[in-house]
mmCIF file of C-alpha atoms in Angstrom:
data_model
loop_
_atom_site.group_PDB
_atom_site.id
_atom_site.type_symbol
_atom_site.label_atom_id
_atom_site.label_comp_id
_atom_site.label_asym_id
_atom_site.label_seq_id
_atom_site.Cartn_x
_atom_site.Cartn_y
_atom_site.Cartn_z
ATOM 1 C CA UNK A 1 -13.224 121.310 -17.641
ATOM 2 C CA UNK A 2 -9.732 122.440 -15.951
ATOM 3 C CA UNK A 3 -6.937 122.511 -18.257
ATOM 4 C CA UNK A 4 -5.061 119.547 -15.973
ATOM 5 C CA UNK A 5 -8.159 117.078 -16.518
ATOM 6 C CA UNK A 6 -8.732 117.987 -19.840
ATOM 7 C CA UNK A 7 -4.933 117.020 -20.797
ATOM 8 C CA UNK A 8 -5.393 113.656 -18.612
ATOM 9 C CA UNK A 9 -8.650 113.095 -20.525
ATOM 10 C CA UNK A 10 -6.799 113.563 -24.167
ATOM 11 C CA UNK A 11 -3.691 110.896 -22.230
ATOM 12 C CA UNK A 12 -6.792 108.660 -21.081
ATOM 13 C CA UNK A 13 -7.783 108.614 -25.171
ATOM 14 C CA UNK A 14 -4.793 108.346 -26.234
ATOM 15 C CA UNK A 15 -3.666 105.516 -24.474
ATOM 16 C CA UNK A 16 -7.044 103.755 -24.830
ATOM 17 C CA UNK A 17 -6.468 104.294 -28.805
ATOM 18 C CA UNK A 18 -3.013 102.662 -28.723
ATOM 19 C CA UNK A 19 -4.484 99.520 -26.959
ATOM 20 C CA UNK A 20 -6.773 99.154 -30.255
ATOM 21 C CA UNK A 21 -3.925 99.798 -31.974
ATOM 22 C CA UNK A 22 -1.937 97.045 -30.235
ATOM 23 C CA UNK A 23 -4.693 94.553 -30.161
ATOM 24 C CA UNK A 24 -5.224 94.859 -33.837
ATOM 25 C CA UNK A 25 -1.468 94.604 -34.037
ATOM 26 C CA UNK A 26 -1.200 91.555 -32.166
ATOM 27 C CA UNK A 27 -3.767 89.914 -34.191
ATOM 28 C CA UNK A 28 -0.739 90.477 -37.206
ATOM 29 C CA UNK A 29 1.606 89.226 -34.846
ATOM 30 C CA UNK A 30 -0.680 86.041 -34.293
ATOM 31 C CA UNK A 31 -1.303 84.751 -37.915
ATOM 32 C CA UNK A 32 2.563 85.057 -38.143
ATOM 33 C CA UNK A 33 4.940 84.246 -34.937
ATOM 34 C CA UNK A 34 6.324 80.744 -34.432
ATOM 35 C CA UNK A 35 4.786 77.923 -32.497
ATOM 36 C CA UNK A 36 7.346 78.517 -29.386
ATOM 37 C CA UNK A 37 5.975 82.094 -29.155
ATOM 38 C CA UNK A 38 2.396 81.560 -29.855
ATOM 39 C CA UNK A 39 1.399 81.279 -26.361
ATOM 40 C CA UNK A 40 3.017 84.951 -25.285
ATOM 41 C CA UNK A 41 1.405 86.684 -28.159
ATOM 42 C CA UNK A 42 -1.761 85.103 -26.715
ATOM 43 C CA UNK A 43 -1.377 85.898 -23.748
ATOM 44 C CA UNK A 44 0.328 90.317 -24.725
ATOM 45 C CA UNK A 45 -3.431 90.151 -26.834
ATOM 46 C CA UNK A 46 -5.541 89.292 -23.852
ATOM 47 C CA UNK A 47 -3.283 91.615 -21.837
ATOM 48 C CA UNK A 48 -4.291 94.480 -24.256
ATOM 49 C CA UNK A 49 -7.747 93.495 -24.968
ATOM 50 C CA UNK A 50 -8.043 93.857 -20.880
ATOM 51 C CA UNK A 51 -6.529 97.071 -20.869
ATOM 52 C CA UNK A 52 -8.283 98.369 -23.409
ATOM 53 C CA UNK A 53 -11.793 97.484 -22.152
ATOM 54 C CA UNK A 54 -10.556 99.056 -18.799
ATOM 55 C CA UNK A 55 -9.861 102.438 -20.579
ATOM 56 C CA UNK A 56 -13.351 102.329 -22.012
ATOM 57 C CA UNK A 57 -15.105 102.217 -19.026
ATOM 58 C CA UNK A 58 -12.844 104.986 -17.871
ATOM 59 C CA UNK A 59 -13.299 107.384 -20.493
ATOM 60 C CA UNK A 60 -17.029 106.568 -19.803
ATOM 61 C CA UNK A 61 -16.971 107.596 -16.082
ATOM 62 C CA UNK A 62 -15.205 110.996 -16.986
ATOM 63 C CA UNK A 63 -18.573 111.606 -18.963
ATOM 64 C CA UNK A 64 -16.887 111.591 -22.477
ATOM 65 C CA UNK A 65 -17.023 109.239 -25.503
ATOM 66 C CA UNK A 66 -14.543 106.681 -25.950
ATOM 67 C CA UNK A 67 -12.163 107.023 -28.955
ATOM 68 C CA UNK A 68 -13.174 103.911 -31.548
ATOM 69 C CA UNK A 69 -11.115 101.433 -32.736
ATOM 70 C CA UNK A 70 -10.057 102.356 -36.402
ATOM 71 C CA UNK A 71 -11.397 99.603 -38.834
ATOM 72 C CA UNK A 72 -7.508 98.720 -39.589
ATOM 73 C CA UNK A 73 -4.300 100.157 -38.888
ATOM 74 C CA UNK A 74 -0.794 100.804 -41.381
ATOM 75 C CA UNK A 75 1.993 98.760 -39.947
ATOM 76 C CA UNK A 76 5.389 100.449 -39.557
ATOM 77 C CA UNK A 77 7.224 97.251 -41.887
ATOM 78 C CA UNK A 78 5.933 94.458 -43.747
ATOM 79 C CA UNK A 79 5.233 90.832 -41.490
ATOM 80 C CA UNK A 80 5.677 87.994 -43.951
ATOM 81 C CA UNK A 81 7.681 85.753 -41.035
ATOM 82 C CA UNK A 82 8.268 84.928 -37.488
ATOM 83 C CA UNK A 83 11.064 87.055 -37.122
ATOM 84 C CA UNK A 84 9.126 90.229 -38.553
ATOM 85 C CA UNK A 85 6.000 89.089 -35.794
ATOM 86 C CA UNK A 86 8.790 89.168 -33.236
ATOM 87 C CA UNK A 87 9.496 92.339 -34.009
ATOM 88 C CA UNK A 88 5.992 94.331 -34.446
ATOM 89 C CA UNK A 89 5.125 92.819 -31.048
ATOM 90 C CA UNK A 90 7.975 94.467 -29.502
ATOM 91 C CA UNK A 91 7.258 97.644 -31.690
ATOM 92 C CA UNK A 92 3.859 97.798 -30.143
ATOM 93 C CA UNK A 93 4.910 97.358 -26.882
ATOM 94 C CA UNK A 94 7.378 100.068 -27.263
ATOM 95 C CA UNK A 95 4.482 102.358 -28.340
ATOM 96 C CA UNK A 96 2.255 101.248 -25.670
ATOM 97 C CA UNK A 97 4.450 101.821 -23.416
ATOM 98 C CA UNK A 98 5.035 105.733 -24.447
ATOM 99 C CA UNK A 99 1.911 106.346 -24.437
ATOM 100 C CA UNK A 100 1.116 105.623 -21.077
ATOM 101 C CA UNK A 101 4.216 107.585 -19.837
ATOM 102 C CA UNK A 102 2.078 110.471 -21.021
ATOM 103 C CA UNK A 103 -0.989 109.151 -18.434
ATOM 104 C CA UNK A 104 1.432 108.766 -16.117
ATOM 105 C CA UNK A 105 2.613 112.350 -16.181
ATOM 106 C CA UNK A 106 -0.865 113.623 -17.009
ATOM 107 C CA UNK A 107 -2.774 112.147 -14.167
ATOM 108 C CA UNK A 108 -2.805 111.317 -10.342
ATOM 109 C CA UNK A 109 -4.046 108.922 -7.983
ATOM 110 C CA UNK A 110 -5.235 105.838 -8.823
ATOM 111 C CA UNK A 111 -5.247 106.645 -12.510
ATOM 112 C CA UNK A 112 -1.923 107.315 -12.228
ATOM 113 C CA UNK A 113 -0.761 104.286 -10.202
ATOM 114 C CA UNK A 114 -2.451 102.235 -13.091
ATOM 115 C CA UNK A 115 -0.940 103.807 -15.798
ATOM 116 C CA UNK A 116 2.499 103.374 -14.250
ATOM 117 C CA UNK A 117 1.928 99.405 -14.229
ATOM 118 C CA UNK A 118 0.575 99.485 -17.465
ATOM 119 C CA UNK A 119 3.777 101.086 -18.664
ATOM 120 C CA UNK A 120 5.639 98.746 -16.460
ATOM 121 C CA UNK A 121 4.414 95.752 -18.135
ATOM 122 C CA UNK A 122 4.521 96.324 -21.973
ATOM 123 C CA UNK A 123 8.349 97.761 -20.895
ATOM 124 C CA UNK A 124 8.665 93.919 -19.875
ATOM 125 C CA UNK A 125 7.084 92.392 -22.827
ATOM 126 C CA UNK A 126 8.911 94.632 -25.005
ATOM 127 C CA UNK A 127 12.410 93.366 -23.303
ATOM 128 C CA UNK A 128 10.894 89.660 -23.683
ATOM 129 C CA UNK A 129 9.965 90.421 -27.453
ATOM 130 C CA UNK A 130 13.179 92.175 -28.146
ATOM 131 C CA UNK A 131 16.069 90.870 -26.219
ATOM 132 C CA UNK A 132 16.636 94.576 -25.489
ATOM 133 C CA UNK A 133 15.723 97.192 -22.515
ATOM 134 C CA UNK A 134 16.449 101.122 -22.268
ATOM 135 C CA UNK A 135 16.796 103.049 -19.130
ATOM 136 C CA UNK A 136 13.140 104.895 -18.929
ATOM 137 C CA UNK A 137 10.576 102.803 -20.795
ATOM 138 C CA UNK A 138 8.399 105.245 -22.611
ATOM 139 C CA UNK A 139 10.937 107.485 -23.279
ATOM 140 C CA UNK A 140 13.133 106.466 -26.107
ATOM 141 C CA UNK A 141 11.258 108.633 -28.530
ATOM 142 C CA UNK A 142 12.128 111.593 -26.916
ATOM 143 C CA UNK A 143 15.495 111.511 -27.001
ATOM 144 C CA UNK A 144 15.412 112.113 -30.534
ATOM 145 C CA UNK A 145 15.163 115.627 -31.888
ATOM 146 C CA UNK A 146 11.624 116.151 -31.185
ATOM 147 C CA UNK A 147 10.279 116.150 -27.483
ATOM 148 C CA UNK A 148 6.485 115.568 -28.788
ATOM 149 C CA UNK A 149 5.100 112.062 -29.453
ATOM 150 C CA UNK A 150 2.528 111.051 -31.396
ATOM 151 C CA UNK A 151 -0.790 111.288 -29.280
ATOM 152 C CA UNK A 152 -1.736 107.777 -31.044
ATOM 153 C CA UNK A 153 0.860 105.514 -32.454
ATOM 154 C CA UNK A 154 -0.230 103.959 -35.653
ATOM 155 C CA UNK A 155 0.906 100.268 -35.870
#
């Protein structure tokens, strides 16, 4: 395998591992976010769950294995309320969205087309979670002192 597919096979994982990540995430967010809000963590878990089935069958058609789902993820704070939901959904959109600004710059094509929508839209549910947008979507975390991001965000 070429050096460029290999690297947009490890994105491809690592973006299919942060939609586990999310969708177990959003099942925390569920059991804790307000009634008014119930219906768009519904509807940012279906979004994921789609996304993530999509990246299976892609992995699949490049011949390799699809990462697994980890049997439970370590959340970045504690979610005891509505407010804290509010926030991990907007954490994990955040996330989400960084990792697929490394598909985006590791693939091409259709793939690549994809990933830059699937970027676009957890940049716009992290905005709805959060009240709060930055410039480039995906990006924030490396305008810190490191340039590398995790290859899978934990929760």
């Amino acid at each position: 395998m070429s050096e460029a597919k290999d690297r947009e096979l490890r994105a491809l994982q690592a973006a299919l591992a942060a939609e586990h990540a999310a969708v177990y995430g959003y099942g925390v967010v569920g059991g804790r976010i307000a009634d008014d809000r119930r219906a768009d963590a519904r509807s940012a878990h279906d979004a994921h769950r789609a996304r993530r089935d999509a990246l299976v069958r892609e992995v699949k058609d490049t011949g390799a294995d699809p990462v697994a789902a980890a049997a439970g993820y370590a959340l970045p704070f504690q979610v005891a309320d509505p407010a804290a939901a509010v926030r991990l959904a907007a954490e994990l959109e955040n996330r989400v969205a960084g990792v697929y600004s490394d598909l985006v710059r590791a693939s091409e094509g259709a793939r690549r087309r994809g990933a830059a929508e699937a970027l676009r839209e957890a940049a716009v549910r992290a905005v709805r979670w959060s009240g709060e947008s930055v410039a480039f979507p995906g990006l924030a975390e490396r305008a810190g002192p490191s340039s590398e991001a995790p290859s899978v965000p934990p929760v």
